[in-house]
PDB file of C-alpha atoms and ligand atoms in Angstrom:
ATOM      1  CA  MET A 783      33.419  79.648 -59.758  1.00 38.00           C
ATOM      2  CA  SER A 784      29.812  79.947 -61.103  1.00 38.00           C
ATOM      3  CA  LYS A 785      29.163  83.526 -62.691  1.00 39.00           C
ATOM      4  CA  ASP A 786      26.135  84.409 -60.160  1.00 38.00           C
ATOM      5  CA  ASN A 787      28.319  83.561 -57.135  1.00 43.00           C
ATOM      6  CA  PRO A 788      27.659  86.549 -54.896  1.00 40.00           C
ATOM      7  CA  ASP A 789      31.141  86.651 -53.729  1.00 46.00           C
ATOM      8  CA  ASN A 790      32.218  88.061 -57.028  1.00 46.00           C
ATOM      9  CA  SER A 791      30.854  91.122 -55.978  1.00 45.00           C
ATOM     10  CA  ARG A 792      33.271  91.325 -52.992  1.00 49.00           C
ATOM     11  CA  ARG A 793      36.455  90.085 -54.724  1.00 54.00           C
ATOM     12  CA  LYS A 794      38.395  92.117 -56.486  1.00 49.00           C
ATOM     13  CA  PHE A 795      41.786  91.957 -58.695  1.00 48.00           C
ATOM     14  CA  LEU A 796      45.063  92.880 -57.440  1.00 48.00           C
ATOM     15  CA  SER A 797      47.585  94.853 -59.587  1.00 37.00           C
ATOM     16  CA  GLY A 798      49.620  97.804 -58.802  1.00 35.00           C
ATOM     17  CA  SER A 799      51.046  96.437 -55.431  1.00 45.00           C
ATOM     18  CA  LEU A 800      51.730  92.876 -57.135  1.00 58.00           C
ATOM     19  CA  THR A 801      55.545  92.259 -57.362  1.00 58.00           C
ATOM     20  CA  LEU A 802      57.288  88.913 -58.657  1.00 59.00           C
ATOM     21  CA  VAL A 803      60.381  88.005 -56.759  1.00 55.00           C
ATOM     22  CA  GLY A 804      63.171  86.123 -58.369  1.00 48.00           C
ATOM     23  CA  GLY A 805      64.563  82.984 -56.379  1.00 45.00           C
ATOM     24  CA  THR A 806      67.478  84.868 -55.590  1.00 38.00           C
ATOM     25  CA  GLY A 807      65.119  87.649 -53.878  1.00 37.00           C
ATOM     26  CA  ALA A 808      67.090  90.149 -55.873  1.00 34.00           C
ATOM     27  CA  ALA A 809      64.498  91.456 -58.601  1.00 34.00           C
ATOM     28  CA  ALA A 810      60.846  92.762 -58.059  1.00 34.00           C
ATOM     29  CA  THR A 811      58.719  93.565 -61.490  1.00 35.00           C
ATOM     30  CA  LEU A 812      54.934  94.387 -61.763  1.00 37.00           C
ATOM     31  CA  TRP A 813      53.136  92.287 -63.693  1.00 39.00           C
ATOM     32  CA  PRO A 814      52.516  94.769 -65.889  1.00 34.00           C
ATOM     33  CA  PHE A 815      48.812  93.005 -67.345  1.00 35.00           C
ATOM     34  CA  LEU A 816      47.358  93.599 -64.366  1.00 37.00           C
ATOM     35  CA  SER A 817      48.116  97.177 -64.104  1.00 34.00           C
ATOM     36  CA  SER A 818      44.760  97.977 -65.311  1.00 34.00           C
ATOM     37  CA  MET A 819      42.531  96.313 -63.068  1.00 40.00           C
ATOM     38  CA  ALA A 820      43.629  98.165 -59.846  1.00 45.00           C
ATOM     39  CA  PRO A 821      41.099  97.712 -57.021  1.00 50.00           C
ATOM     40  CA  SER A 822      39.257 101.049 -55.212  1.00 51.00           C
ATOM     41  CA  ALA A 823      41.026 102.294 -52.102  1.00 53.00           C
ATOM     42  CA  LYS A 824      37.654 101.644 -51.000  1.00 55.00           C
ATOM     43  CA  ALA A 825      38.225  97.930 -51.741  1.00 54.00           C
ATOM     44  CA  LYS A 826      41.115  97.721 -50.143  1.00 52.00           C
ATOM     45  CA  ALA A 827      40.408  98.830 -46.412  1.00 50.00           C
ATOM     46  CA  SER A 828      37.367  96.410 -46.650  1.00 57.00           C
ATOM     47  CA  GLY A 829      39.315  93.033 -46.769  1.00 70.00           C
ATOM     48  CA  ALA A 830      37.972  92.382 -50.322  1.00 88.00           C
ATOM     49  CA  SER A 831      39.051  89.165 -51.166  1.00 95.00           C
ATOM     50  CA  VAL A 832      41.763  89.366 -54.141  1.00 96.00           C
ATOM     51  CA  GLU A 833      42.061  87.298 -56.711  1.00 97.00           C
ATOM     52  CA  VAL A 834      45.393  86.625 -58.447  1.00 97.00           C
ATOM     53  CA  ASP A 835      46.874  85.028 -61.637  1.00 97.00           C
ATOM     54  CA  ILE A 836      49.854  82.094 -61.245  1.00 97.00           C
ATOM     55  CA  SER A 837      50.261  80.863 -64.379  1.00 97.00           C
ATOM     56  CA  ASN A 838      53.423  83.147 -65.188  1.00 96.00           C
ATOM     57  CA  LEU A 839      54.627  82.098 -61.793  1.00 97.00           C
ATOM     58  CA  GLU A 840      58.072  80.381 -61.511  1.00 97.00           C
ATOM     59  CA  GLU A 841      59.806  77.916 -59.389  1.00 98.00           C
ATOM     60  CA  GLY A 842      61.191  79.382 -56.576  1.00 97.00           C
ATOM     61  CA  GLN A 843      59.459  83.063 -57.138  1.00 97.00           C
ATOM     62  CA  LYS A 844      57.337  84.804 -54.806  1.00 97.00           C
ATOM     63  CA  ILE A 845      54.750  87.180 -55.533  1.00 96.00           C
ATOM     64  CA  ASP A 846      54.066  90.148 -52.805  1.00 97.00           C
ATOM     65  CA  LEU A 847      50.578  91.385 -52.713  1.00 97.00           C
ATOM     66  CA  ILE A 848      48.657  93.201 -50.578  1.00 96.00           C
ATOM     67  CA  TRP A 849      45.192  91.840 -48.234  1.00 96.00           C
ATOM     68  CA  ARG A 850      43.504  93.536 -45.304  1.00 95.00           C
ATOM     69  CA  LYS A 851      46.515  95.839 -45.797  1.00 94.00           C
ATOM     70  CA  LYS A 852      48.709  93.124 -44.849  1.00 96.00           C
ATOM     71  CA  PRO A 853      51.515  91.842 -46.926  1.00 97.00           C
ATOM     72  CA  VAL A 854      50.425  88.758 -48.554  1.00 98.00           C
ATOM     73  CA  TRP A 855      53.418  86.210 -50.254  1.00 98.00           C
ATOM     74  CA  ILE A 856      52.706  83.404 -52.910  1.00 98.00           C
ATOM     75  CA  VAL A 857      55.755  81.440 -53.574  1.00 98.00           C
ATOM     76  CA  LYS A 858      56.170  78.519 -55.877  1.00 98.00           C
ATOM     77  CA  ARG A 859      58.616  75.782 -54.048  1.00 98.00           C
ATOM     78  CA  THR A 860      60.429  73.568 -55.904  1.00 98.00           C
ATOM     79  CA  LYS A 861      60.741  69.634 -55.498  1.00 97.00           C
ATOM     80  CA  SER A 862      64.140  70.430 -53.366  1.00 96.00           C
ATOM     81  CA  MET A 863      62.577  73.643 -51.326  1.00 97.00           C
ATOM     82  CA  LEU A 864      59.284  70.901 -50.321  1.00 98.00           C
ATOM     83  CA  ASP A 865      62.677  68.325 -49.272  1.00 97.00           C
ATOM     84  CA  SER A 866      64.305  70.533 -46.911  1.00 95.00           C
ATOM     85  CA  ILE A 867      60.942  70.861 -45.198  1.00 97.00           C
ATOM     86  CA  ASP A 868      60.770  69.418 -41.764  1.00 95.00           C
ATOM     87  CA  THR A 869      58.781  68.846 -38.379  1.00 93.00           C
ATOM     88  CA  ASN A 870      61.957  68.474 -36.209  1.00 93.00           C
ATOM     89  CA  GLU A 871      60.492  68.990 -32.622  1.00 93.00           C
ATOM     90  CA  GLY A 872      63.747  70.083 -31.423  1.00 94.00           C
ATOM     91  CA  LYS A 873      64.208  72.554 -34.122  1.00 96.00           C
ATOM     92  CA  TYR A 874      60.708  74.265 -34.513  1.00 97.00           C
ATOM     93  CA  LYS A 875      58.296  75.802 -31.585  1.00 98.00           C
ATOM     94  CA  ASP A 876      55.279  74.510 -33.537  1.00 97.00           C
ATOM     95  CA  PRO A 877      56.617  71.682 -35.603  1.00 97.00           C
ATOM     96  CA  MET A 878      53.227  70.426 -36.640  1.00 96.00           C
ATOM     97  CA  SER A 879      51.378  73.489 -37.050  1.00 97.00           C
ATOM     98  CA  GLU A 880      49.208  73.150 -33.075  1.00 96.00           C
ATOM     99  CA  ASN A 881      48.120  76.831 -32.950  1.00 97.00           C
ATOM    100  CA  ILE A 882      45.042  76.930 -34.437  1.00 97.00           C
ATOM    101  CA  GLU A 883      45.292  80.893 -34.951  1.00 97.00           C
ATOM    102  CA  GLN A 884      48.121  80.455 -37.085  1.00 98.00           C
ATOM    103  CA  GLN A 885      46.552  78.972 -40.319  1.00 98.00           C
ATOM    104  CA  PRO A 886      43.328  77.503 -41.705  1.00 97.00           C
ATOM    105  CA  GLU A 887      42.405  73.436 -40.496  1.00 97.00           C
ATOM    106  CA  PHE A 888      43.473  72.742 -44.114  1.00 96.00           C
ATOM    107  CA  ALA A 889      46.931  74.074 -43.651  1.00 97.00           C
ATOM    108  CA  LYS A 890      47.323  72.388 -40.369  1.00 97.00           C
ATOM    109  CA  ASN A 891      50.251  69.945 -42.428  1.00 96.00           C
ATOM    110  CA  LYS A 892      54.119  69.713 -43.091  1.00 97.00           C
ATOM    111  CA  PHE A 893      53.671  71.860 -45.740  1.00 98.00           C
ATOM    112  CA  ARG A 894      51.179  74.137 -44.576  1.00 98.00           C
ATOM    113  CA  SER A 895      49.477  74.293 -47.514  1.00 98.00           C
ATOM    114  CA  LEU A 896      46.305  73.111 -49.604  1.00 97.00           C
ATOM    115  CA  LYS A 897      49.063  72.041 -52.602  1.00 97.00           C
ATOM    116  CA  PRO A 898      52.551  71.338 -51.500  1.00 98.00           C
ATOM    117  CA  GLU A 899      54.398  73.129 -54.082  1.00 98.00           C
ATOM    118  CA  ILE A 900      51.805  76.061 -53.223  1.00 98.00           C
ATOM    119  CA  LEU A 901      53.026  77.935 -50.288  1.00 98.00           C
ATOM    120  CA  VAL A 902      50.479  81.410 -49.284  1.00 98.00           C
ATOM    121  CA  LEU A 903      51.247  83.319 -45.810  1.00 98.00           C
ATOM    122  CA  GLU A 904      51.049  86.971 -44.575  1.00 98.00           C
ATOM    123  CA  GLY A 905      54.331  88.450 -44.369  1.00 98.00           C
ATOM    124  CA  VAL A 906      54.268  89.765 -41.194  1.00 98.00           C
ATOM    125  CA  CYS A 907      56.299  88.514 -38.326  1.00 98.00           C
ATOM    126  CA  THR A 908      54.859  87.037 -35.684  1.00 98.00           C
ATOM    127  CA  HIS A 909      57.708  89.351 -33.247  1.00 98.00           C
ATOM    128  CA  LEU A 910      56.497  92.847 -33.652  1.00 98.00           C
ATOM    129  CA  GLY A 911      55.044  92.675 -37.147  1.00 98.00           C
ATOM    130  CA  CYS A 912      58.357  93.578 -38.916  1.00 98.00           C
ATOM    131  CA  ASN A 913      58.253  92.213 -42.992  1.00 98.00           C
ATOM    132  CA  PRO A 914      60.740  89.135 -42.847  1.00 98.00           C
ATOM    133  CA  ALA A 915      62.558  88.927 -46.152  1.00 97.00           C
ATOM    134  CA  TYR A 916      62.690  85.753 -48.409  1.00 97.00           C
ATOM    135  CA  LYS A 917      65.665  84.068 -48.359  1.00 96.00           C
ATOM    136  CA  PRO A 918      65.835  81.014 -50.385  1.00 96.00           C
ATOM    137  CA  ASP A 919      69.044  79.636 -50.730  1.00 93.00           C
ATOM    138  CA  ARG A 920      70.321  77.374 -48.788  1.00 89.00           C
ATOM    139  CA  ASN A 921      73.501  77.762 -46.965  1.00 75.00           C
ATOM    140  CA  ASN A 922      74.555  81.115 -47.798  1.00 69.00           C
ATOM    141  CA  GLY A 923      76.467  83.503 -45.874  1.00 79.00           C
ATOM    142  CA  GLU A 924      74.201  85.599 -43.973  1.00 84.00           C
ATOM    143  CA  LEU A 925      72.912  83.053 -42.485  1.00 90.00           C
ATOM    144  CA  GLY A 926      75.138  80.200 -41.822  1.00 86.00           C
ATOM    145  CA  LYS A 927      75.472  76.768 -43.452  1.00 86.00           C
ATOM    146  CA  ASP A 928      72.587  75.489 -41.583  1.00 88.00           C
ATOM    147  CA  TRP A 929      70.330  77.383 -43.529  1.00 93.00           C
ATOM    148  CA  GLN A 930      68.029  75.680 -45.525  1.00 94.00           C
ATOM    149  CA  GLY A 931      66.066  78.317 -47.006  1.00 96.00           C
ATOM    150  CA  GLY A 932      63.467  80.309 -45.493  1.00 97.00           C
ATOM    151  CA  PHE A 933      62.332  84.006 -44.665  1.00 98.00           C
ATOM    152  CA  PHE A 934      64.762  85.942 -41.800  1.00 97.00           C
ATOM    153  CA  CYS A 935      63.315  88.726 -39.933  1.00 98.00           C
ATOM    154  CA  ALA A 936      65.998  91.646 -39.526  1.00 97.00           C
ATOM    155  CA  CYS A 937      64.614  93.281 -36.964  1.00 98.00           C
ATOM    156  CA  HIS A 938      65.142  90.762 -34.065  1.00 98.00           C
ATOM    157  CA  GLY A 939      67.151  88.026 -36.202  1.00 97.00           C
ATOM    158  CA  SER A 940      63.616  85.777 -36.430  1.00 98.00           C
ATOM    159  CA  LYS A 941      64.105  82.904 -39.047  1.00 97.00           C
ATOM    160  CA  PHE A 942      61.046  80.736 -40.655  1.00 98.00           C
ATOM    161  CA  ASP A 943      61.174  77.653 -43.100  1.00 97.00           C
ATOM    162  CA  LEU A 944      60.096  77.508 -46.307  1.00 98.00           C
ATOM    163  CA  ALA A 945      56.830  76.489 -44.988  1.00 98.00           C
ATOM    164  CA  GLY A 946      56.598  80.067 -42.487  1.00 98.00           C
ATOM    165  CA  LYS A 947      57.544  77.819 -39.716  1.00 98.00           C
ATOM    166  CA  VAL A 948      59.481  79.778 -36.492  1.00 98.00           C
ATOM    167  CA  GLU A 949      62.755  78.102 -35.550  1.00 97.00           C
ATOM    168  CA  SER A 950      63.660  77.395 -31.923  1.00 97.00           C
ATOM    169  CA  GLY A 951      65.685  80.103 -30.579  1.00 96.00           C
ATOM    170  CA  SER A 952      64.042  82.710 -32.238  1.00 98.00           C
ATOM    171  CA  PRO A 953      62.245  85.938 -30.688  1.00 98.00           C
ATOM    172  CA  ALA A 954      59.013  85.354 -32.616  1.00 98.00           C
ATOM    173  CA  GLY A 955      56.801  82.811 -30.785  1.00 97.00           C
ATOM    174  CA  ALA A 956      54.402  81.415 -33.586  1.00 98.00           C
ATOM    175  CA  ASN A 957      54.388  80.322 -37.272  1.00 98.00           C
ATOM    176  CA  LEU A 958      53.920  83.027 -39.858  1.00 98.00           C
ATOM    177  CA  LYS A 959      50.396  83.266 -40.703  1.00 98.00           C
ATOM    178  CA  VAL A 960      48.783  81.287 -43.456  1.00 98.00           C
ATOM    179  CA  PRO A 961      45.243  83.303 -44.438  1.00 98.00           C
ATOM    180  CA  PRO A 962      42.568  81.680 -45.928  1.00 97.00           C
ATOM    181  CA  TYR A 963      42.578  81.064 -49.842  1.00 98.00           C
ATOM    182  CA  ARG A 964      41.447  78.799 -52.462  1.00 97.00           C
ATOM    183  CA  PHE A 965      41.878  77.483 -55.994  1.00 97.00           C
ATOM    184  CA  VAL A 966      39.631  78.371 -58.694  1.00 96.00           C
ATOM    185  CA  ASP A 967      41.266  76.551 -61.184  1.00 96.00           C
ATOM    186  CA  GLU A 968      45.138  75.449 -61.699  1.00 95.00           C
ATOM    187  CA  ASN A 969      46.385  78.917 -62.119  1.00 96.00           C
ATOM    188  CA  THR A 970      43.758  81.347 -60.397  1.00 97.00           C
ATOM    189  CA  ILE A 971      44.136  81.757 -56.141  1.00 97.00           C
ATOM    190  CA  ILE A 972      41.467  83.599 -53.962  1.00 97.00           C
ATOM    191  CA  VAL A 973      43.207  85.171 -50.820  1.00 97.00           C
ATOM    192  CA  GLY A 974      40.262  86.056 -48.364  1.00 97.00           C
ATOM    193  CA  GLU A 975      38.057  83.012 -49.204  1.00 96.00           C
ATOM    194  CA  LEU A 976      38.119  79.070 -47.751  1.00 96.00           C
ATOM    195  CA  PRO A 977      37.974  76.154 -50.064  1.00 93.00           C
ATOM    196  CA  THR A 978      35.040  74.016 -50.432  1.00 82.00           C
ATOM    197  CA  ASN A 979      35.236  70.765 -49.465  1.00 72.00           C
ATOM    198  CA  ASP A 980      35.303  69.359 -52.881  1.00 67.00           C
ATOM    199  CA  GLU A 981      38.085  71.764 -53.382  1.00 67.00           C
ATOM    200  CA  LYS A 982      40.118  70.394 -50.414  1.00 64.00           C
ATOM    201  CA  SER A 983      40.216  67.205 -51.026  1.00 58.00           C
ATOM    202  CA  LYS A 984      41.934  67.351 -54.912  1.00 58.00           C
ATOM    203  CA  GLY A 985      44.346  69.618 -52.796  1.00 54.00           C
TER     204      GLY A 985
HETATM  205  S1  FES B 411      60.086  91.888 -35.300  1.00 69.97           S
HETATM  206 FE1  FES B 411      60.729  89.879 -36.396  1.00 69.97          FE
HETATM  207  S2  FES B 411      62.291  89.002 -35.191  1.00 69.97           S
HETATM  208 FE2  FES B 411      61.324  91.107 -34.577  1.00 69.97          FE
END
C-alpha cells in the first residue's frame, strides 16, 4: 500500500490486546515488540482498521486482537487442519457460506478466507454472543471422537469447524463472521479493509 493512501491516517497498530495462543490453546503471550504501539481509546472506539504483523505466527497458532470492540482471531491453519474442512450438507447449517451477512464475498469459499492457510474470524458466537474457545485438537475427550478441531462455545454448546462453520444441532444459527480484511504483504494483514481485485486474485 502506498504511503500516501488516505486510509493510513485511520489505521492504527494494535498491541496490548493482541495475544498468541498455541495449538493446545493453553498459552497466551503478549507480543512485546508491539507494546509501544497501542491505539488510543478514541481510535479503538472509532472502528479504525488494525494492521497486524503475522510473521511470528506459527502453524496451528491463533492471534487474538480487538477490532471495533470485538474479538477477532487470526489462525494459521496447518495442512491437516485444512484437510479436516469439508462442506458436508448434513453436518453444517450453512456449508457453502450462503448467508451473505456472515462473510465478505471473497470468503464465500470452502475455507472462508483469502488464503487457505490464514483464517480471520470474529470471535463472537452467533447464538447469544459468547466468545467460543479455540479447540484445534481432534478427537479430544471433551468434544468427542468425531471432533475434527474448531471452536466451541461453552455457553450453550455450539460447535464451529476450523473455518467457523456452525455444526447442525448447535443452538447458534449462523457461521462465525469473517470481518473485512486484506493482505498488505505476505506477513501483514489489515483487519477492517477489503482487498482490491488484484489482491483477491493473488489470494
Ligand atoms: S452463546 Fe454460544 S452457544 Fe449460546
